[in-house]
Amino acid sequence: SELIRGFLLSGMPCPSSCPPGLLALMAPGLALMATFSLPSQAGDRRALTVEKPPGVKGRTLILLDVNTKSPVRIISENFLSLQLDPSIIHDGWLDFLSSRRLVTLARGLAPAFLRFAGKRTDFLQFHNVKNPAKSRGGPGPDYYLKNYEDDIVRSDIALDKQKGCKIAQHPDIMLELQREKAAQMHLVLLKEQFSNTYSNLTLTARSLDKLYNFADCSGLHLIFALNALRRNPNNSWNSSNALSLLKYSASKKYNISWELGNEPNNYRTLIGRSVNGSQLGKDYTQLRSLLQLIRTYSRAHLYGPNIGRPRKNVIAFLEGFMKVAGGTVDAVTWQHYYIDGRVAKVTDFLKTRLLDTLSDQIRKIQKVLNTYTPGKKIWLEGVGTTSAGGMNNLSDSYAAGFLWLNTLGLLASQGIDVVVRHSFLDHGHNHLVDQNFNPLPDYWLSLLYKRLIGPKVLAIHVAGLQRKPRPGRVIRDKLRIYAHCTSYHNHNYVRGSITLYIINLHRSRKKIKLAGTLRDKIVHQYLLQPYGKDGLHSKLVQLNGQPLAMVDDGTLPELKPRPLRAGRTLVIPPLTMSFYVVKNVNALACRYR
């Protein structure tokens, strides 16, 4: 024990005289573990508290090792996926999904699912007509609106002449008119959202074509949520409109997976009539039967029930659903928003208590599934930093990335198979891409994640010194560390490499010394920091000191690492997020797919 204590206080790597397996002996009693091999340990996030002797000064040195023998979890290749809200029909952005710039940005995050769903899912009607552009309404003076609509029609005609992936180059004036229209529609959409009263939306055959073209061109697999609020007098689901959509999609041979409804536990607040879990389960069984009648979708995937935050009444809803349709769905889904966007402030994104709220929800969902369908995959859909559309300069800023990256790390370590980010592009401020088609900080964070992180999750062992806690005060982890095998798709790194990603919420820098299997390896650093004078509020980011921006509409920038010499201590700046690829570890867990 004296050897271990002296080793910790020295801040030096373990000397050759250390007994074999020293880190392995230390690990069980040490906290700050971002991923664990045992579920019972997952909730223990207290830091090791060793009081510093009076003579010891300087900053804490944290020792980090990774279990490279076998992964603790294996998640989907499509783990980080995307969502588009049906509001893009209302505000007109759906007509611009064929933009080369948007397709380029979406391709950067492939492979992934693209979920088309949101609050307006259950007010969506399919109408099998090809070109209703002339009949579409919208705000603004007639003199420009008519020209705008004519431009849309001309753009559609030009797209129809293309074969395969259809890409459009929209004139700047056309985009400017669309932004004006969208800005006015934004007020209408917000009014609907705050009043919880939604108008019906029409999805035409041409609109569905554009949506599928975007997904297909971008390398994304489309998941379409059907309207569950079309009800018969006996409260069973009326599938007539859905059948029309299914038949049209099948005639086009569209490869689509399906859902039914969005947050069904809230239907009473929407229409004054509730649908309980067992009834929705029967509706899903009906949808499965419908899919089996259509050859194209006889083996299509079906996901649900997409419940809201798992409070007591929502858990009862889920239990009712699982009793009836637990074997019908391919994955069980729920959604989560951390903060009410109307009251959020930048310090909210730095609260460790907020970062940890997801763990309790995961346990509640897992408990239900273990009762009814053990081993069933779980997805978190529609996740966003804030509700109510988000808050400008907050949920679309660098600060929001702390929640987003921690969500990815926590969900992967808990075995959640897929997380669907709301939203890729929409009218609010939770999106990854703004209305000028410029990527926001969470986009760059997601791009780095896709480029560097593979589906195999590794257990980490962290040891370090921390000040003695004051009586009655809980010390929560402000330094979050996660580890995965490096993505097999990244040909810059050989198989067997490991990627760490680290969130430092401290207002001081932290030092990490790689030990054990990671010791004396070359490391590539990808340090993401805000760019410009706005600090945490910034919508621009820099990677290793270089601002990130698209090269042109068809080209993403090269994500250049900063090589660190073998054995160098990692210095993590305050209030930052970073990725570190440890090269040539030859980790057994990471050699094979």
Coordinates of C-alpha atoms in Angstrom, one line a residue:
S1 CA 0.0 0.0 0.0
E2 CA 2.9 2.4 0.7
L3 CA 4.2 1.7 -2.8
I4 CA 0.9 2.5 -4.4
R5 CA 0.6 5.7 -2.2
G6 CA 4.0 6.8 -3.2
F7 CA 3.4 6.0 -6.8
L8 CA 0.2 8.2 -6.8
L9 CA 1.8 11.1 -5.0
S10 CA 4.9 11.1 -7.2
G11 CA 2.8 11.7 -10.4
M12 CA 5.2 9.5 -12.2
P13 CA 4.5 6.4 -14.4
C14 CA 4.8 3.1 -12.6
P15 CA 8.5 2.1 -12.5
S16 CA 9.8 -1.2 -13.7
S17 CA 10.0 -2.4 -10.0
C18 CA 6.3 -2.2 -9.6
P19 CA 4.6 -5.6 -9.0
P20 CA 3.0 -7.0 -12.1
G21 CA -0.7 -6.1 -12.4
L22 CA -0.4 -3.1 -10.1
L23 CA -3.0 -1.1 -12.0
A24 CA -5.4 -4.1 -12.0
L25 CA -5.1 -4.2 -8.2
M26 CA -5.8 -0.5 -7.9
A27 CA -8.7 -0.3 -10.3
P28 CA -11.6 -1.8 -8.3
G29 CA -11.3 0.8 -5.6
L30 CA -10.9 3.7 -7.9
A31 CA -13.7 5.8 -9.3
L32 CA -14.1 8.3 -12.1
M33 CA -14.9 5.4 -14.3
A34 CA -16.8 6.3 -17.5
T35 CA -17.5 2.7 -18.5
F36 CA -17.6 -0.4 -16.5
S37 CA -17.7 -4.1 -17.2
L38 CA -20.3 -4.7 -14.4
P39 CA -23.7 -3.1 -14.5
S40 CA -23.7 -2.8 -10.7
Q41 CA -20.7 -0.5 -10.9
A42 CA -22.1 1.8 -13.5
G43 CA -23.9 4.1 -11.1
D44 CA -20.8 4.6 -8.8
R45 CA -19.3 7.8 -10.1
R46 CA -17.7 9.1 -6.9
A47 CA -14.1 10.2 -7.2
L48 CA -11.3 8.6 -5.1
T49 CA -10.7 10.8 -2.1
V50 CA -7.2 10.7 -0.8
E51 CA -6.1 13.6 1.3
K52 CA -3.0 15.3 0.1
P53 CA -0.2 15.6 2.7
P54 CA 0.7 19.2 3.6
G55 CA 4.0 19.1 1.7
V56 CA 2.5 18.0 -1.6
K57 CA 1.7 20.8 -4.0
G58 CA 0.8 21.1 -7.7
R59 CA -2.0 19.8 -9.9
T60 CA -3.4 16.3 -9.8
L61 CA -1.9 13.8 -12.2
I62 CA -4.5 11.3 -13.3
L63 CA -3.4 7.8 -14.3
L64 CA -5.4 6.2 -17.1
D65 CA -5.5 2.6 -18.4
V66 CA -7.9 0.7 -20.6
N67 CA -9.0 -2.9 -20.7
T68 CA -7.9 -3.9 -24.2
K69 CA -8.8 -7.6 -24.0
S70 CA -12.5 -7.5 -24.7
P71 CA -15.2 -4.8 -25.2
V72 CA -17.8 -4.3 -22.5
R73 CA -20.5 -3.2 -25.0
I74 CA -20.9 -3.4 -28.8
I75 CA -23.2 -0.7 -30.3
S76 CA -24.7 -0.2 -33.7
E77 CA -22.6 1.0 -36.6
N78 CA -25.4 3.6 -36.9
F79 CA -25.1 4.5 -33.2
L80 CA -25.1 8.3 -33.9
S81 CA -28.1 8.9 -36.1
L82 CA -30.2 11.9 -37.2
Q83 CA -33.7 13.2 -37.1
L84 CA -35.7 15.6 -39.4
D85 CA -38.9 17.1 -38.1
P86 CA -42.0 17.2 -40.3
S87 CA -42.1 21.0 -39.7
I88 CA -39.7 21.2 -42.7
I89 CA -42.8 20.7 -44.9
H90 CA -44.5 23.6 -43.2
D91 CA -41.6 26.1 -43.4
G92 CA -40.4 25.0 -46.9
W93 CA -36.9 23.6 -46.1
L94 CA -37.9 20.1 -47.4
D95 CA -37.7 21.6 -50.9
F96 CA -34.0 22.3 -50.3
L97 CA -32.9 18.9 -49.1
S98 CA -31.4 18.3 -52.6
S99 CA -28.8 21.1 -51.9
R100 CA -25.3 19.8 -52.6
R101 CA -24.1 21.5 -49.4
L102 CA -26.7 19.7 -47.2
V103 CA -26.0 16.4 -48.8
T104 CA -22.3 16.8 -48.3
L105 CA -22.8 17.6 -44.6
A106 CA -25.2 14.6 -44.1
R107 CA -22.7 12.2 -45.9
G108 CA -20.1 13.2 -43.4
L109 CA -22.3 11.6 -40.6
A110 CA -23.1 8.3 -42.6
P111 CA -23.7 5.5 -41.9
A112 CA -26.7 6.5 -39.9
F113 CA -30.5 6.3 -39.6
L114 CA -32.5 9.3 -40.7
R115 CA -35.7 9.4 -38.6
F116 CA -38.5 11.6 -40.1
A117 CA -40.7 12.3 -37.0
G118 CA -41.5 14.9 -34.4
K119 CA -44.4 16.7 -32.7
R120 CA -46.2 17.0 -36.1
T121 CA -46.0 13.3 -37.0
D122 CA -49.5 12.7 -35.8
F123 CA -50.9 15.5 -37.9
L124 CA -49.3 14.3 -41.1
Q125 CA -51.5 13.2 -44.1
F126 CA -50.1 11.6 -47.2
H127 CA -51.5 12.9 -50.5
N128 CA -50.5 11.0 -53.7
V129 CA -50.1 14.0 -56.0
K130 CA -47.0 14.8 -57.9
N131 CA -46.7 18.6 -58.3
P132 CA -48.8 20.8 -56.0
A133 CA -46.2 23.5 -55.9
K134 CA -48.6 26.1 -57.4
S135 CA -51.2 25.5 -54.7
R136 CA -48.9 25.8 -51.7
G137 CA -49.4 28.8 -49.5
G138 CA -47.0 30.7 -47.5
P139 CA -46.3 34.2 -46.0
G140 CA -44.9 37.1 -47.9
P141 CA -45.8 39.5 -50.8
D142 CA -47.4 37.9 -53.8
Y143 CA -44.8 39.4 -56.2
Y144 CA -42.0 37.4 -54.7
L145 CA -44.0 34.4 -53.6
K146 CA -45.2 33.6 -57.1
N147 CA -41.6 33.8 -58.4
Y148 CA -40.4 31.7 -55.5
E149 CA -43.0 29.0 -56.1
D150 CA -42.1 29.0 -59.8
D151 CA -38.5 28.5 -58.9
I152 CA -39.4 25.5 -56.9
V153 CA -41.3 24.0 -59.8
R154 CA -38.4 24.7 -62.2
S155 CA -36.0 23.1 -59.7
D156 CA -38.2 20.0 -59.4
I157 CA -38.4 19.7 -63.2
A158 CA -34.5 19.9 -63.4
L159 CA -34.2 17.2 -60.7
D160 CA -36.6 14.9 -62.5
K161 CA -34.2 14.9 -65.5
Q162 CA -31.3 13.6 -63.3
K163 CA -30.8 9.9 -62.8
G164 CA -29.7 8.3 -59.6
C165 CA -28.8 10.8 -56.9
K166 CA -30.5 14.1 -57.6
I167 CA -28.5 17.2 -56.5
A168 CA -29.6 20.8 -56.9
Q169 CA -27.6 24.1 -56.9
H170 CA -30.1 26.7 -55.6
P171 CA -29.4 30.3 -56.5
D172 CA -28.6 32.6 -53.6
I173 CA -31.7 34.7 -54.2
M174 CA -33.9 31.6 -54.0
L175 CA -32.3 30.7 -50.6
E176 CA -32.7 34.2 -49.3
L177 CA -36.4 34.1 -50.2
Q178 CA -36.7 30.8 -48.4
R179 CA -35.1 32.1 -45.3
E180 CA -37.6 35.0 -45.2
K181 CA -40.4 32.6 -45.6
A182 CA -39.0 30.2 -42.9
A183 CA -38.5 33.1 -40.5
Q184 CA -42.1 34.1 -40.7
M185 CA -43.2 30.4 -40.5
H186 CA -41.0 30.0 -37.4
L187 CA -43.3 32.3 -35.4
V188 CA -46.3 30.2 -36.5
L189 CA -44.6 27.0 -35.5
L190 CA -43.5 28.3 -32.1
K191 CA -47.1 29.5 -31.4
E192 CA -48.3 26.0 -32.2
Q193 CA -45.7 24.4 -30.0
F194 CA -46.3 26.6 -27.0
S195 CA -50.1 26.2 -27.3
N196 CA -49.8 22.5 -28.0
T197 CA -52.2 22.9 -30.9
Y198 CA -51.0 21.7 -34.3
S199 CA -52.5 22.2 -37.7
N200 CA -52.6 19.3 -40.2
L201 CA -49.7 18.8 -42.6
T202 CA -49.8 17.3 -46.1
L203 CA -47.0 15.2 -47.4
T204 CA -47.2 14.8 -51.1
A205 CA -45.7 12.1 -53.2
R206 CA -43.2 14.6 -54.6
S207 CA -42.2 15.6 -51.0
L208 CA -41.7 12.0 -50.1
D209 CA -39.5 11.6 -53.2
K210 CA -37.4 14.5 -52.1
L211 CA -37.1 13.2 -48.5
Y212 CA -36.0 9.7 -49.7
N213 CA -33.6 11.2 -52.3
F214 CA -31.9 13.1 -49.6
A215 CA -31.5 10.1 -47.3
D216 CA -30.4 7.8 -50.2
C217 CA -27.9 10.4 -51.6
S218 CA -26.4 10.9 -48.1
G219 CA -26.0 7.2 -47.2
L220 CA -28.7 7.4 -44.5
H221 CA -31.4 4.8 -43.9
L222 CA -34.8 6.4 -43.7
I223 CA -37.2 5.7 -40.7
F224 CA -40.6 7.1 -41.3
A225 CA -43.1 7.6 -38.4
L226 CA -46.7 7.2 -39.5
N227 CA -49.6 9.1 -38.1
A228 CA -51.1 7.2 -35.1
L229 CA -53.9 9.7 -34.3
R230 CA -56.1 8.7 -37.3
R231 CA -58.6 6.8 -35.2
N232 CA -61.7 4.8 -35.8
P233 CA -64.8 5.4 -33.5
N234 CA -63.7 2.4 -31.3
N235 CA -60.3 4.1 -30.8
S236 CA -58.4 1.6 -33.0
W237 CA -55.9 2.9 -35.5
N238 CA -57.3 3.9 -38.9
S239 CA -54.6 2.6 -41.3
S240 CA -56.1 3.8 -44.7
N241 CA -53.8 6.8 -45.2
A242 CA -50.8 4.8 -44.0
L243 CA -51.6 2.1 -46.5
S244 CA -51.7 4.6 -49.3
L245 CA -48.2 5.8 -48.3
L246 CA -46.9 2.3 -48.0
K247 CA -48.2 1.3 -51.4
Y248 CA -46.6 4.4 -53.0
S249 CA -43.3 3.8 -51.3
A250 CA -43.3 0.2 -52.4
S251 CA -44.0 1.1 -56.0
K252 CA -40.8 3.2 -55.9
K253 CA -39.0 0.4 -54.1
Y254 CA -38.0 2.7 -51.3
N255 CA -36.0 1.0 -48.6
I256 CA -37.7 2.4 -45.4
S257 CA -38.1 1.3 -41.8
W258 CA -41.2 2.3 -39.9
E259 CA -42.7 3.7 -36.7
L260 CA -46.1 4.6 -35.6
G261 CA -46.7 7.9 -33.7
N262 CA -44.6 10.2 -31.6
E263 CA -44.8 10.4 -27.8
P264 CA -48.1 8.5 -27.6
N265 CA -48.3 9.0 -23.9
N266 CA -49.1 12.7 -24.5
Y267 CA -52.0 12.2 -26.8
R268 CA -54.6 13.4 -24.3
T269 CA -53.0 16.8 -24.2
L270 CA -53.0 17.0 -28.0
I271 CA -56.5 15.8 -28.9
G272 CA -58.3 15.3 -25.5
R273 CA -58.4 11.6 -26.0
S274 CA -55.8 9.1 -24.8
V275 CA -54.4 5.9 -26.3
N276 CA -53.1 3.5 -23.7
G277 CA -50.1 1.3 -24.1
S278 CA -52.0 -1.9 -24.8
Q279 CA -54.1 -0.2 -27.5
L280 CA -50.9 1.2 -29.1
G281 CA -49.5 -2.4 -28.9
K282 CA -52.5 -3.6 -30.9
D283 CA -52.0 -0.8 -33.4
Y284 CA -48.3 -1.9 -33.9
T285 CA -49.4 -5.5 -34.4
Q286 CA -51.9 -4.2 -37.0
L287 CA -49.1 -2.2 -38.7
R288 CA -46.8 -5.3 -38.7
S289 CA -49.6 -7.3 -40.4
L290 CA -50.0 -4.5 -43.0
L291 CA -46.2 -4.5 -43.8
Q292 CA -46.2 -8.3 -44.2
L293 CA -48.9 -7.9 -46.9
I294 CA -46.6 -5.7 -49.0
R295 CA -43.7 -7.6 -50.5
T296 CA -41.3 -4.7 -50.3
Y297 CA -41.9 -4.3 -46.6
S298 CA -42.6 -7.9 -45.5
R299 CA -39.3 -7.9 -43.6
A300 CA -39.0 -4.2 -42.9
H301 CA -37.9 -3.1 -39.4
L302 CA -40.4 -1.6 -37.0
Y303 CA -39.4 0.6 -34.0
G304 CA -41.4 2.0 -31.1
P305 CA -43.2 3.1 -29.1
N306 CA -41.2 6.4 -28.8
I307 CA -42.5 7.3 -25.3
G308 CA -41.5 10.5 -23.5
R309 CA -39.5 10.7 -20.3
P310 CA -40.1 7.5 -18.3
R311 CA -42.0 8.9 -15.3
K312 CA -44.4 6.6 -13.4
N313 CA -47.4 6.9 -15.8
V314 CA -45.1 6.6 -18.9
I315 CA -43.6 3.4 -17.5
A316 CA -47.1 2.0 -17.0
F317 CA -47.8 2.9 -20.7
L318 CA -44.6 1.1 -21.8
E319 CA -45.5 -2.0 -19.7
G320 CA -48.9 -2.2 -21.4
F321 CA -47.3 -1.8 -24.8
M322 CA -44.6 -4.5 -24.2
K323 CA -47.2 -7.0 -23.0
V324 CA -48.9 -6.8 -26.4
A325 CA -46.2 -5.8 -28.9
G326 CA -42.9 -6.5 -27.2
G327 CA -42.1 -9.1 -29.8
T328 CA -43.4 -7.0 -32.7
V329 CA -40.8 -4.2 -32.6
D330 CA -37.1 -4.6 -33.4
A331 CA -36.0 -2.0 -30.9
V332 CA -37.8 -0.1 -28.0
T333 CA -37.5 3.6 -28.3
W334 CA -37.9 6.6 -26.0
Q335 CA -36.9 10.3 -26.1
H336 CA -35.3 12.8 -23.8
Y337 CA -34.6 16.6 -23.6
Y338 CA -32.4 17.8 -20.8
I339 CA -33.5 21.4 -20.3
D340 CA -36.6 23.6 -20.9
G341 CA -35.2 25.8 -23.7
R342 CA -37.2 28.8 -22.5
V343 CA -35.2 29.1 -19.3
A344 CA -31.8 27.6 -20.2
K345 CA -28.6 29.5 -19.5
V346 CA -25.0 28.7 -20.4
T347 CA -24.1 27.4 -16.9
D348 CA -26.9 24.8 -17.2
F349 CA -24.7 22.9 -19.7
L350 CA -21.9 22.6 -17.2
K351 CA -23.9 21.0 -14.4
T352 CA -22.7 17.5 -13.7
R353 CA -26.1 16.7 -12.0
L354 CA -27.8 17.4 -15.4
L355 CA -25.3 15.2 -17.3
D356 CA -26.2 12.3 -15.0
T357 CA -30.0 12.5 -15.3
L358 CA -30.0 10.1 -18.2
S359 CA -28.6 7.2 -16.1
D360 CA -31.8 6.9 -14.1
Q361 CA -34.0 6.8 -17.2
I362 CA -31.9 4.1 -18.8
R363 CA -32.3 1.9 -15.7
K364 CA -36.1 2.4 -15.7
I365 CA -36.4 1.4 -19.4
Q366 CA -34.0 -1.6 -18.9
K367 CA -36.0 -2.8 -16.0
V368 CA -39.2 -3.0 -18.0
L369 CA -37.5 -4.7 -21.0
N370 CA -35.8 -7.3 -18.7
T371 CA -39.3 -8.2 -17.5
Y372 CA -40.9 -8.6 -20.9
T373 CA -38.3 -9.0 -23.6
P374 CA -34.8 -9.6 -22.2
G375 CA -32.1 -8.7 -24.7
K376 CA -34.3 -6.4 -26.7
K377 CA -32.3 -3.4 -28.2
I378 CA -33.0 0.1 -26.8
W379 CA -32.8 3.3 -28.8
L380 CA -32.9 6.9 -27.5
E381 CA -34.7 8.8 -30.2
G382 CA -35.3 12.5 -30.5
V383 CA -32.6 13.5 -28.0
G384 CA -31.8 17.2 -27.8
T385 CA -30.1 19.5 -25.3
T386 CA -33.2 21.6 -24.8
S387 CA -37.0 21.3 -25.4
A388 CA -39.3 23.9 -26.9
G389 CA -37.1 24.2 -30.0
G390 CA -34.0 25.2 -28.1
M391 CA -32.5 28.7 -27.3
N392 CA -30.5 30.8 -29.7
N393 CA -26.8 31.2 -28.7
L394 CA -27.2 28.4 -26.2
S395 CA -28.5 25.0 -27.6
D396 CA -26.7 25.8 -30.9
S397 CA -23.4 26.9 -29.2
Y398 CA -20.2 25.3 -28.2
A399 CA -21.5 24.9 -24.6
A400 CA -24.2 22.5 -25.7
G401 CA -21.6 20.1 -26.8
F402 CA -20.8 19.0 -23.3
L403 CA -24.3 17.5 -22.9
W404 CA -24.2 16.0 -26.4
L405 CA -20.8 14.3 -26.1
N406 CA -21.6 13.1 -22.6
T407 CA -24.9 11.7 -23.9
L408 CA -23.0 9.7 -26.6
G409 CA -20.5 8.4 -24.1
L410 CA -23.0 7.5 -21.4
L411 CA -25.4 5.8 -23.7
A412 CA -22.7 3.7 -25.4
S413 CA -21.3 2.6 -22.1
Q414 CA -24.8 1.6 -20.9
G415 CA -25.4 -0.5 -24.1
I416 CA -28.0 1.7 -25.8
D417 CA -27.8 0.6 -29.4
V418 CA -28.7 3.9 -31.3
V419 CA -29.1 7.5 -30.3
V420 CA -31.1 9.8 -32.8
R421 CA -30.2 13.5 -32.6
H422 CA -33.0 16.0 -33.0
S423 CA -32.4 17.6 -35.4
F424 CA -30.2 17.8 -38.5
L425 CA -31.9 20.9 -39.8
D426 CA -35.1 22.5 -38.5
H427 CA -36.8 25.7 -37.4
G428 CA -35.4 25.7 -33.8
H429 CA -32.0 25.9 -32.3
N430 CA -31.3 22.2 -31.5
H431 CA -30.0 21.5 -35.0
L432 CA -26.6 20.5 -36.3
V433 CA -26.8 22.7 -39.4
D434 CA -28.2 26.3 -39.4
Q435 CA -30.5 27.9 -42.1
N436 CA -27.5 29.2 -44.0
F437 CA -26.4 25.5 -44.3
N438 CA -23.4 26.1 -42.1
P439 CA -22.4 23.4 -39.6
L440 CA -22.7 24.3 -35.9
P441 CA -20.4 23.1 -33.1
D442 CA -22.4 19.9 -32.4
Y443 CA -22.0 19.0 -36.1
W444 CA -18.2 19.2 -35.9
L445 CA -18.4 17.2 -32.6
S446 CA -20.6 14.6 -34.3
L447 CA -18.2 14.5 -37.3
L448 CA -15.2 13.8 -35.1
Y449 CA -17.2 11.1 -33.3
K450 CA -18.1 9.4 -36.6
R451 CA -14.5 9.6 -37.9
L452 CA -12.8 8.3 -34.8
I453 CA -15.2 6.2 -32.7
G454 CA -15.9 2.6 -33.4
P455 CA -18.8 0.5 -32.1
K456 CA -16.8 -1.4 -29.5
V457 CA -16.9 0.2 -26.0
L458 CA -13.9 -0.4 -23.6
A459 CA -13.7 -0.3 -19.8
I460 CA -11.3 2.3 -18.4
H461 CA -9.5 2.5 -15.1
V462 CA -8.7 5.9 -13.7
A463 CA -6.7 6.7 -10.6
G464 CA -5.9 10.2 -9.2
L465 CA -5.9 12.5 -6.3
Q466 CA -8.7 14.9 -5.5
R467 CA -9.2 17.3 -2.6
K468 CA -11.0 15.9 0.5
P469 CA -14.8 16.4 0.2
R470 CA -16.5 18.8 2.5
P471 CA -19.1 17.3 4.9
G472 CA -22.5 16.9 3.2
R473 CA -21.1 17.7 -0.2
V474 CA -21.1 15.3 -3.1
I475 CA -18.2 15.4 -5.5
R476 CA -19.4 14.6 -9.0
D477 CA -17.2 13.9 -12.0
K478 CA -16.3 17.0 -13.9
L479 CA -13.8 15.0 -15.9
R480 CA -15.6 12.5 -18.1
I481 CA -13.5 9.9 -19.9
Y482 CA -14.8 7.3 -22.4
A483 CA -12.9 4.8 -24.5
H484 CA -13.7 2.9 -27.7
C485 CA -11.9 1.0 -30.4
T486 CA -11.0 3.4 -33.1
S487 CA -13.4 3.4 -36.1
Y488 CA -12.5 0.6 -38.6
H489 CA -13.6 3.0 -41.4
N490 CA -10.7 5.4 -40.5
H491 CA -7.9 4.2 -42.7
N492 CA -5.4 6.6 -41.0
Y493 CA -5.2 4.2 -38.1
V494 CA -4.4 0.5 -38.0
R495 CA -6.8 -1.9 -36.3
G496 CA -6.0 -2.3 -32.7
S497 CA -5.9 1.5 -32.0
I498 CA -8.0 3.0 -29.3
T499 CA -9.8 6.4 -29.1
L500 CA -10.4 8.2 -25.9
Y501 CA -12.8 11.1 -25.7
I502 CA -12.7 13.5 -22.7
I503 CA -14.9 16.2 -21.3
N504 CA -13.3 18.6 -18.9
L505 CA -15.9 20.7 -17.0
H506 CA -13.3 22.0 -14.6
R507 CA -12.2 25.6 -14.8
S508 CA -8.6 24.5 -14.6
R509 CA -6.6 22.2 -16.9
K510 CA -6.2 18.5 -16.0
K511 CA -3.2 16.2 -16.7
I512 CA -3.6 12.6 -17.6
K513 CA -0.8 10.1 -17.8
L514 CA -1.4 7.0 -19.9
A515 CA -0.4 3.8 -18.2
G516 CA -0.4 0.1 -18.7
T517 CA -1.2 -1.0 -22.2
L518 CA -1.4 2.7 -23.3
R519 CA 2.0 3.6 -21.9
D520 CA 4.7 5.0 -24.3
K521 CA 2.4 5.0 -27.3
I522 CA 2.2 7.8 -29.9
V523 CA -1.0 9.8 -29.5
H524 CA -3.0 11.9 -32.0
Q525 CA -4.8 14.8 -30.3
Y526 CA -8.1 16.3 -31.7
L527 CA -8.8 19.2 -29.3
L528 CA -12.1 21.0 -30.0
Q529 CA -12.4 24.6 -28.6
P530 CA -14.7 27.6 -29.2
Y531 CA -13.4 30.0 -31.8
G532 CA -13.8 33.8 -31.5
K533 CA -14.6 36.2 -28.8
D534 CA -18.0 34.6 -27.8
G535 CA -16.4 31.8 -25.8
L536 CA -18.8 29.1 -24.7
H537 CA -21.6 30.9 -26.6
S538 CA -19.6 30.7 -29.9
K539 CA -21.2 29.0 -32.9
L540 CA -17.7 28.5 -34.4
V541 CA -15.1 26.0 -33.3
Q542 CA -11.4 25.3 -33.8
L543 CA -9.6 22.0 -34.0
N544 CA -6.1 22.1 -32.6
G545 CA -6.2 25.8 -33.0
Q546 CA -7.4 25.9 -36.6
P547 CA -11.0 27.1 -37.4
L548 CA -13.3 24.5 -38.9
A549 CA -15.3 25.4 -42.0
M550 CA -16.4 23.7 -45.2
V551 CA -13.9 24.0 -48.1
D552 CA -16.7 24.3 -50.6
D553 CA -20.3 23.0 -51.0
G554 CA -19.0 19.5 -51.9
T555 CA -16.0 19.2 -49.6
L556 CA -15.6 18.9 -45.8
P557 CA -12.3 20.0 -44.3
E558 CA -9.5 17.6 -43.4
L559 CA -9.6 16.9 -39.7
K560 CA -5.9 17.1 -38.9
P561 CA -4.6 15.7 -35.6
R562 CA -1.8 17.1 -33.5
P563 CA 0.8 14.2 -33.0
L564 CA 2.1 13.9 -29.4
R565 CA 5.3 12.2 -28.7
A566 CA 5.2 8.8 -27.0
G567 CA 4.9 9.0 -23.2
R568 CA 3.8 12.6 -23.1
T569 CA 1.3 13.6 -20.5
L570 CA -2.0 14.7 -21.9
V571 CA -2.9 18.2 -20.8
I572 CA -6.7 18.9 -21.0
P573 CA -7.6 22.6 -21.1
P574 CA -10.5 23.8 -19.0
L575 CA -14.0 23.6 -20.3
T576 CA -13.1 21.7 -23.5
M577 CA -13.9 18.5 -25.3
S578 CA -11.2 16.4 -27.0
F579 CA -10.4 13.1 -28.7
Y580 CA -7.1 11.2 -28.4
V581 CA -6.3 8.3 -30.7
V582 CA -3.7 6.0 -29.1
K583 CA -1.9 4.4 -32.0
N584 CA -0.6 0.9 -32.5
V585 CA -1.9 -0.4 -29.2
N586 CA -2.7 -3.7 -30.9
A587 CA -5.6 -4.1 -28.6
L588 CA -7.0 -7.6 -28.8
A589 CA -10.6 -6.2 -28.5
C590 CA -10.0 -4.0 -31.5
R591 CA -8.2 -6.2 -34.0
Y592 CA -11.3 -7.7 -35.6
R593 CA -14.8 -6.4 -36.5

